[in-house]
Amino acid sequence: MAADGNHSGEKLLNLTLVVWRQKNAKAEGQFETYQAKGISTEQSFLEMLDVVNEDLIAAGKDPIAFDHDCREGICGACSLMINGEAHGPQRGTTTCQLHMRQFKDGDEIVIEPWRATAFPVIRDLVVDRHAFDRIQHAGGYISVNAGGAPDANSIPIPKKDADLAMDGAACIGCGACVAACPNASAMLFIGAKASQFRYLPQGKVEKSQRALNMITRADEEGFGSCRNHFECEAACPKDIPRRVMAELYRDFTGAALTRED
Ligand code: SF4
Ligand code: FES
């Protein structure tokens, strides 16, 4: 047994948290400091926040609001800026899958919500990401009526195309790409959502109109334009590759060239 933990390899950490607190969308927010004591290195980042919240509730104070659902890296709900990095210091990892072994005893951890005009803060660390839904509604679908589910393999898809489509389909819509981008651009998200269709026979017919509709909606929502910083790719927990943005622009240019206005 380790001297400072409950079983082999586990350690207990005492941490200082500097957390963004904001009562509602209109209130002014501020940072508040909390002590997180006896946190196990085996706990996830969200479990650490659960412990802090239990202490706050026991003390009669408001718990820290944060988004979460699956806690296994698939739903995209968790969304924290941790020491200035979207989803924290470990690449290819959502906040819910980040473990406290990434931190050292005595560390100070600054926790903020996603910062982007198009993602207004609802409360504390929770932001409104409905703008992503509205971008999806603008074009992230196939409009033809394809009837019932066909038999598997009735439309042969080359393995290479299926793999490329699956790369885009891995996007969980978390918004880290926007939060990490100096321009709060949503292009990696849009590229992923368009890329999952553009290689498939059912989806490729509308690829240019889809790109135009989704990019236009992103502009209206207040997302910025891409300036090739590629912070999005570095922050993405699903390792969505930057090539999906190049494909998106190629499709968008095709639409722009054929538009009448
Ligand atoms: S592209 Fe990556 S970072 Fe952006 S929403 Fe999708 S999974 Fe999240
Ligand atoms: S809570 Fe679902 S991905 Fe983190």
mmCIF file of C-alpha atoms and ligand atoms in Angstrom:
data_model
loop_
_atom_site.group_PDB
_atom_site.id
_atom_site.type_symbol
_atom_site.label_atom_id
_atom_site.label_comp_id
_atom_site.label_asym_id
_atom_site.label_seq_id
_atom_site.Cartn_x
_atom_site.Cartn_y
_atom_site.Cartn_z
ATOM 1 C CA MET A 1 0.000 0.000 0.000
ATOM 2 C CA ALA A 2 1.220 3.490 -0.863
ATOM 3 C CA ALA A 3 1.987 5.655 2.166
ATOM 4 C CA ASP A 4 -0.305 8.438 1.075
ATOM 5 C CA GLY A 5 -3.148 6.551 -0.563
ATOM 6 C CA ASN A 6 -5.633 3.756 -0.130
ATOM 7 C CA HIS A 7 -4.044 1.144 -2.397
ATOM 8 C CA SER A 8 -1.085 0.665 -4.663
ATOM 9 C CA GLY A 9 -0.435 3.580 -7.017
ATOM 10 C CA GLU A 10 -3.198 5.799 -5.687
ATOM 11 C CA LYS A 11 -2.254 9.155 -4.207
ATOM 12 C CA LEU A 12 -4.325 11.795 -2.485
ATOM 13 C CA LEU A 13 -4.088 15.395 -3.659
ATOM 14 C CA ASN A 14 -4.819 18.702 -2.028
ATOM 15 C CA LEU A 15 -5.665 21.258 -4.699
ATOM 16 C CA THR A 16 -6.689 24.881 -5.030
ATOM 17 C CA LEU A 17 -9.487 25.461 -7.546
ATOM 18 C CA VAL A 18 -10.124 28.861 -9.103
ATOM 19 C CA VAL A 19 -13.603 28.506 -10.574
ATOM 20 C CA TRP A 20 -15.772 30.817 -12.695
ATOM 21 C CA ARG A 21 -19.089 31.460 -10.902
ATOM 22 C CA GLN A 22 -21.952 33.226 -12.636
ATOM 23 C CA LYS A 23 -25.555 33.116 -11.390
ATOM 24 C CA ASN A 24 -27.225 33.419 -14.796
ATOM 25 C CA ALA A 25 -26.697 34.634 -18.355
ATOM 26 C CA LYS A 26 -27.181 38.294 -17.416
ATOM 27 C CA ALA A 27 -25.249 38.365 -14.130
ATOM 28 C CA GLU A 28 -21.613 39.416 -13.983
ATOM 29 C CA GLY A 29 -19.391 36.453 -13.228
ATOM 30 C CA GLN A 30 -16.276 36.245 -11.091
ATOM 31 C CA PHE A 31 -13.634 33.735 -10.084
ATOM 32 C CA GLU A 32 -13.950 32.108 -6.660
ATOM 33 C CA THR A 33 -11.345 29.991 -4.904
ATOM 34 C CA TYR A 34 -12.023 26.606 -3.284
ATOM 35 C CA GLN A 35 -9.862 24.002 -1.600
ATOM 36 C CA ALA A 36 -10.285 20.429 -2.864
ATOM 37 C CA LYS A 37 -8.816 18.137 -0.194
ATOM 38 C CA GLY A 38 -8.031 14.412 -0.278
ATOM 39 C CA ILE A 39 -8.771 14.011 -3.996
ATOM 40 C CA SER A 40 -7.777 10.574 -5.304
ATOM 41 C CA THR A 41 -5.564 10.388 -8.387
ATOM 42 C CA GLU A 42 -7.948 7.600 -9.503
ATOM 43 C CA GLN A 43 -10.900 9.996 -9.664
ATOM 44 C CA SER A 44 -11.999 11.686 -12.850
ATOM 45 C CA PHE A 45 -12.038 15.477 -13.102
ATOM 46 C CA LEU A 46 -15.836 15.484 -12.823
ATOM 47 C CA GLU A 47 -15.721 13.197 -9.763
ATOM 48 C CA MET A 48 -13.334 15.711 -8.190
ATOM 49 C CA LEU A 49 -15.938 18.443 -8.829
ATOM 50 C CA ASP A 50 -18.622 16.161 -7.327
ATOM 51 C CA VAL A 51 -16.569 15.980 -4.102
ATOM 52 C CA VAL A 52 -16.166 19.771 -4.010
ATOM 53 C CA ASN A 53 -19.907 20.192 -4.619
ATOM 54 C CA GLU A 54 -20.799 17.804 -1.776
ATOM 55 C CA ASP A 55 -18.696 19.978 0.553
ATOM 56 C CA LEU A 56 -20.378 23.149 -0.767
ATOM 57 C CA ILE A 57 -23.861 21.666 -0.293
ATOM 58 C CA ALA A 58 -22.960 20.500 3.241
ATOM 59 C CA ALA A 59 -21.852 24.069 3.990
ATOM 60 C CA GLY A 60 -25.193 25.430 2.700
ATOM 61 C CA LYS A 61 -23.642 26.982 -0.420
ATOM 62 C CA ASP A 62 -24.596 26.721 -4.097
ATOM 63 C CA PRO A 63 -22.837 23.834 -5.864
ATOM 64 C CA ILE A 64 -20.801 24.591 -8.991
ATOM 65 C CA ALA A 65 -22.961 24.013 -12.098
ATOM 66 C CA PHE A 66 -21.242 22.016 -14.865
ATOM 67 C CA ASP A 67 -22.466 19.974 -17.823
ATOM 68 C CA HIS A 68 -22.145 16.195 -17.956
ATOM 69 C CA ASP A 69 -24.105 13.156 -19.053
ATOM 70 C CA CYS A 70 -22.457 9.922 -20.219
ATOM 71 C CA ARG A 71 -19.143 10.418 -18.378
ATOM 72 C CA GLU A 72 -17.541 8.021 -20.855
ATOM 73 C CA GLY A 73 -16.455 10.306 -23.684
ATOM 74 C CA ILE A 74 -19.347 9.812 -26.104
ATOM 75 C CA CYS A 75 -22.089 12.408 -25.507
ATOM 76 C CA GLY A 76 -20.121 15.673 -25.779
ATOM 77 C CA ALA A 77 -21.862 17.272 -22.784
ATOM 78 C CA CYS A 78 -18.815 17.889 -20.602
ATOM 79 C CA SER A 79 -17.073 21.095 -21.510
ATOM 80 C CA LEU A 80 -14.514 22.765 -19.276
ATOM 81 C CA MET A 81 -11.601 25.048 -19.949
ATOM 82 C CA ILE A 82 -8.952 23.718 -17.549
ATOM 83 C CA ASN A 83 -5.881 25.884 -17.017
ATOM 84 C CA GLY A 84 -6.615 27.532 -20.367
ATOM 85 C CA GLU A 85 -6.936 24.266 -22.315
ATOM 86 C CA ALA A 86 -10.247 22.950 -23.645
ATOM 87 C CA HIS A 87 -10.838 19.575 -21.909
ATOM 88 C CA GLY A 88 -7.545 19.982 -20.022
ATOM 89 C CA PRO A 89 -3.959 18.890 -20.558
ATOM 90 C CA GLN A 90 -4.374 15.384 -22.028
ATOM 91 C CA ARG A 91 -4.782 15.201 -25.816
ATOM 92 C CA GLY A 92 -7.652 13.251 -27.335
ATOM 93 C CA THR A 93 -9.519 13.204 -24.001
ATOM 94 C CA THR A 94 -12.850 14.650 -22.861
ATOM 95 C CA THR A 95 -13.108 16.341 -19.451
ATOM 96 C CA CYS A 96 -15.063 13.362 -18.101
ATOM 97 C CA GLN A 97 -12.264 10.978 -19.079
ATOM 98 C CA LEU A 98 -9.499 13.179 -17.686
ATOM 99 C CA HIS A 99 -8.134 11.703 -14.464
ATOM 100 C CA MET A 100 -6.685 13.519 -11.498
ATOM 101 C CA ARG A 101 -3.409 11.638 -11.924
ATOM 102 C CA GLN A 102 -2.655 14.323 -14.534
ATOM 103 C CA PHE A 103 -2.226 16.795 -11.655
ATOM 104 C CA LYS A 104 0.205 17.136 -8.754
ATOM 105 C CA ASP A 105 -0.387 17.682 -5.061
ATOM 106 C CA GLY A 106 -0.561 21.426 -4.364
ATOM 107 C CA ASP A 107 -1.565 22.391 -7.921
ATOM 108 C CA GLU A 108 -3.789 25.386 -8.596
ATOM 109 C CA ILE A 109 -6.361 24.614 -11.300
ATOM 110 C CA VAL A 110 -8.284 27.368 -13.087
ATOM 111 C CA ILE A 111 -11.673 26.157 -14.392
ATOM 112 C CA GLU A 112 -13.726 28.245 -16.831
ATOM 113 C CA PRO A 113 -16.651 27.694 -19.199
ATOM 114 C CA TRP A 114 -16.192 27.687 -22.974
ATOM 115 C CA ARG A 115 -15.661 31.321 -24.011
ATOM 116 C CA ALA A 116 -17.416 32.208 -27.278
ATOM 117 C CA THR A 117 -20.107 34.738 -28.227
ATOM 118 C CA ALA A 118 -22.162 31.956 -29.817
ATOM 119 C CA PHE A 119 -22.011 29.883 -26.581
ATOM 120 C CA PRO A 120 -23.456 32.228 -23.906
ATOM 121 C CA VAL A 121 -22.942 31.209 -20.287
ATOM 122 C CA ILE A 122 -26.145 29.886 -18.677
ATOM 123 C CA ARG A 123 -24.740 29.390 -15.185
ATOM 124 C CA ASP A 124 -21.201 28.920 -13.800
ATOM 125 C CA LEU A 125 -19.489 26.467 -16.175
ATOM 126 C CA VAL A 126 -22.573 25.617 -18.274
ATOM 127 C CA VAL A 127 -22.920 27.244 -21.708
ATOM 128 C CA ASP A 128 -25.745 27.180 -24.244
ATOM 129 C CA ARG A 129 -24.587 25.138 -27.263
ATOM 130 C CA HIS A 130 -27.880 25.180 -29.167
ATOM 131 C CA ALA A 131 -26.109 27.132 -31.910
ATOM 132 C CA PHE A 132 -24.541 23.805 -32.939
ATOM 133 C CA ASP A 133 -28.023 22.266 -33.225
ATOM 134 C CA ARG A 134 -29.150 25.137 -35.441
ATOM 135 C CA ILE A 135 -26.131 24.636 -37.716
ATOM 136 C CA GLN A 136 -27.067 20.956 -37.970
ATOM 137 C CA HIS A 137 -30.676 21.874 -38.759
ATOM 138 C CA ALA A 138 -29.424 24.174 -41.548
ATOM 139 C CA GLY A 139 -27.787 21.372 -43.498
ATOM 140 C CA GLY A 140 -26.359 18.513 -41.460
ATOM 141 C CA TYR A 141 -28.644 15.907 -42.971
ATOM 142 C CA ILE A 142 -29.650 14.149 -46.212
ATOM 143 C CA SER A 143 -32.885 15.565 -47.623
ATOM 144 C CA VAL A 144 -33.877 12.721 -49.984
ATOM 145 C CA ASN A 145 -36.397 10.202 -48.729
ATOM 146 C CA ALA A 146 -34.274 7.072 -48.717
ATOM 147 C CA GLY A 147 -37.141 4.802 -47.626
ATOM 148 C CA GLY A 148 -36.696 2.066 -45.064
ATOM 149 C CA ALA A 149 -33.358 0.715 -43.913
ATOM 150 C CA PRO A 150 -31.806 -1.228 -46.830
ATOM 151 C CA ASP A 151 -30.138 -4.603 -46.382
ATOM 152 C CA ALA A 152 -26.592 -4.301 -45.175
ATOM 153 C CA ASN A 153 -24.080 -4.010 -48.025
ATOM 154 C CA SER A 154 -26.785 -3.487 -50.689
ATOM 155 C CA ILE A 155 -24.941 -0.279 -51.646
ATOM 156 C CA PRO A 156 -21.237 -1.156 -51.724
ATOM 157 C CA ILE A 157 -19.068 1.611 -50.232
ATOM 158 C CA PRO A 158 -15.311 1.468 -50.760
ATOM 159 C CA LYS A 159 -13.501 0.847 -47.456
ATOM 160 C CA LYS A 160 -11.449 4.046 -47.887
ATOM 161 C CA ASP A 161 -14.613 6.175 -48.212
ATOM 162 C CA ALA A 162 -16.296 4.443 -45.272
ATOM 163 C CA ASP A 163 -13.231 5.121 -43.119
ATOM 164 C CA LEU A 164 -13.119 8.803 -44.152
ATOM 165 C CA ALA A 165 -16.826 9.194 -43.355
ATOM 166 C CA MET A 166 -16.358 7.498 -39.986
ATOM 167 C CA ASP A 167 -13.548 9.949 -39.110
ATOM 168 C CA GLY A 168 -16.101 12.776 -39.354
ATOM 169 C CA ALA A 169 -18.850 10.801 -37.632
ATOM 170 C CA ALA A 170 -16.653 10.555 -34.521
ATOM 171 C CA CYS A 171 -17.449 14.210 -33.661
ATOM 172 C CA ILE A 172 -19.414 14.399 -30.397
ATOM 173 C CA GLY A 173 -20.397 18.066 -30.763
ATOM 174 C CA CYS A 174 -18.652 19.143 -27.564
ATOM 175 C CA GLY A 175 -17.543 22.576 -28.822
ATOM 176 C CA ALA A 176 -13.912 22.352 -27.666
ATOM 177 C CA CYS A 177 -12.814 23.323 -31.186
ATOM 178 C CA VAL A 178 -14.708 26.614 -30.856
ATOM 179 C CA ALA A 179 -13.444 27.244 -27.329
ATOM 180 C CA ALA A 180 -9.821 26.660 -28.343
ATOM 181 C CA CYS A 181 -9.951 28.833 -31.471
ATOM 182 C CA PRO A 182 -8.814 32.478 -31.111
ATOM 183 C CA ASN A 183 -11.650 33.378 -33.521
ATOM 184 C CA ALA A 184 -14.228 31.017 -31.975
ATOM 185 C CA SER A 185 -14.611 29.365 -35.358
ATOM 186 C CA ALA A 186 -16.868 26.318 -35.696
ATOM 187 C CA MET A 187 -15.251 25.053 -38.914
ATOM 188 C CA LEU A 188 -13.830 21.822 -37.485
ATOM 189 C CA PHE A 189 -17.274 20.895 -36.124
ATOM 190 C CA ILE A 190 -19.018 21.785 -39.413
ATOM 191 C CA GLY A 191 -16.335 20.006 -41.420
ATOM 192 C CA ALA A 192 -16.802 16.853 -39.337
ATOM 193 C CA LYS A 193 -20.586 16.935 -39.640
ATOM 194 C CA ALA A 194 -20.373 17.471 -43.431
ATOM 195 C CA SER A 195 -17.566 14.963 -43.910
ATOM 196 C CA GLN A 196 -19.629 12.102 -42.495
ATOM 197 C CA PHE A 197 -21.961 12.479 -45.518
ATOM 198 C CA ARG A 198 -19.814 13.750 -48.408
ATOM 199 C CA TYR A 199 -18.105 10.410 -49.112
ATOM 200 C CA LEU A 200 -21.301 8.369 -49.160
ATOM 201 C CA PRO A 201 -23.529 7.967 -52.250
ATOM 202 C CA GLN A 202 -26.605 9.210 -50.358
ATOM 203 C CA GLY A 203 -24.810 12.299 -49.036
ATOM 204 C CA LYS A 204 -22.414 13.427 -51.756
ATOM 205 C CA VAL A 205 -25.123 14.838 -54.088
ATOM 206 C CA GLU A 206 -25.922 17.698 -51.701
ATOM 207 C CA LYS A 207 -22.423 18.335 -50.398
ATOM 208 C CA SER A 208 -22.032 21.857 -51.830
ATOM 209 C CA GLN A 209 -25.457 23.090 -50.721
ATOM 210 C CA ARG A 210 -24.868 21.501 -47.310
ATOM 211 C CA ALA A 211 -21.557 23.338 -46.883
ATOM 212 C CA LEU A 212 -23.108 26.646 -47.958
ATOM 213 C CA ASN A 213 -26.102 26.287 -45.623
ATOM 214 C CA MET A 214 -24.072 25.257 -42.579
ATOM 215 C CA ILE A 215 -21.373 27.924 -43.021
ATOM 216 C CA THR A 216 -24.019 30.622 -43.589
ATOM 217 C CA ARG A 217 -25.800 29.589 -40.394
ATOM 218 C CA ALA A 218 -22.523 29.593 -38.423
ATOM 219 C CA ASP A 219 -21.931 33.196 -39.579
ATOM 220 C CA GLU A 220 -25.413 34.163 -38.408
ATOM 221 C CA GLU A 221 -24.824 32.511 -35.017
ATOM 222 C CA GLY A 222 -21.723 34.636 -34.394
ATOM 223 C CA PHE A 223 -18.947 32.066 -34.861
ATOM 224 C CA GLY A 224 -15.740 33.522 -36.283
ATOM 225 C CA SER A 225 -13.948 32.540 -39.449
ATOM 226 C CA CYS A 226 -11.020 30.140 -39.627
ATOM 227 C CA ARG A 227 -7.509 31.645 -39.730
ATOM 228 C CA ASN A 228 -5.620 28.346 -39.815
ATOM 229 C CA HIS A 229 -4.382 28.356 -36.214
ATOM 230 C CA PHE A 230 -5.467 24.680 -35.925
ATOM 231 C CA GLU A 231 -5.966 24.984 -32.154
ATOM 232 C CA CYS A 232 -9.258 23.193 -32.878
ATOM 233 C CA GLU A 233 -7.492 20.054 -34.049
ATOM 234 C CA ALA A 234 -5.181 20.092 -30.998
ATOM 235 C CA ALA A 235 -8.121 20.462 -28.580
ATOM 236 C CA CYS A 236 -10.492 17.974 -30.201
ATOM 237 C CA PRO A 237 -11.060 14.960 -27.917
ATOM 238 C CA LYS A 238 -11.952 12.797 -30.925
ATOM 239 C CA ASP A 239 -8.897 13.746 -33.015
ATOM 240 C CA ILE A 240 -11.002 15.061 -35.906
ATOM 241 C CA PRO A 241 -8.396 15.875 -38.579
ATOM 242 C CA ARG A 242 -8.032 19.356 -40.106
ATOM 243 C CA ARG A 243 -8.594 17.896 -43.595
ATOM 244 C CA VAL A 244 -12.374 17.964 -42.945
ATOM 245 C CA MET A 245 -12.156 21.773 -43.091
ATOM 246 C CA ALA A 246 -10.310 21.689 -46.424
ATOM 247 C CA GLU A 247 -13.050 19.412 -47.785
ATOM 248 C CA LEU A 248 -15.711 21.752 -46.431
ATOM 249 C CA TYR A 249 -14.162 24.768 -48.180
ATOM 250 C CA ARG A 250 -13.848 22.801 -51.411
ATOM 251 C CA ASP A 251 -17.559 21.922 -51.247
ATOM 252 C CA PHE A 252 -18.463 25.483 -50.191
ATOM 253 C CA THR A 253 -16.535 26.958 -53.124
ATOM 254 C CA GLY A 254 -18.428 24.648 -55.462
ATOM 255 C CA ALA A 255 -21.703 26.013 -54.071
ATOM 256 C CA ALA A 256 -20.550 29.644 -54.155
ATOM 257 C CA LEU A 257 -19.521 29.335 -57.820
ATOM 258 C CA THR A 258 -22.916 28.025 -58.852
ATOM 259 C CA ARG A 259 -25.005 30.441 -56.781
ATOM 260 C CA GLU A 260 -27.022 33.001 -58.744
ATOM 261 C CA ASP A 261 -26.784 35.929 -56.290
HETATM 262 S S1 SF4 B 1 -14.803 18.618 -33.948
HETATM 263 FE FE1 SF4 B 1 -13.934 17.731 -32.033
HETATM 264 S S2 SF4 B 1 -13.809 19.484 -30.630
HETATM 265 FE FE2 SF4 B 1 -15.218 20.081 -32.272
HETATM 266 S S3 SF4 B 1 -17.268 19.550 -31.555
HETATM 267 FE FE3 SF4 B 1 -16.527 17.769 -32.742
HETATM 268 S S4 SF4 B 1 -15.555 16.445 -31.203
HETATM 269 FE FE4 SF4 B 1 -15.786 18.437 -30.205
HETATM 270 S S1 FES B 2 -19.967 13.559 -20.144
HETATM 271 FE FE1 FES B 2 -20.368 12.637 -22.099
HETATM 272 S S2 FES B 2 -18.528 13.061 -23.209
HETATM 273 FE FE2 FES B 2 -18.091 13.798 -21.196
#
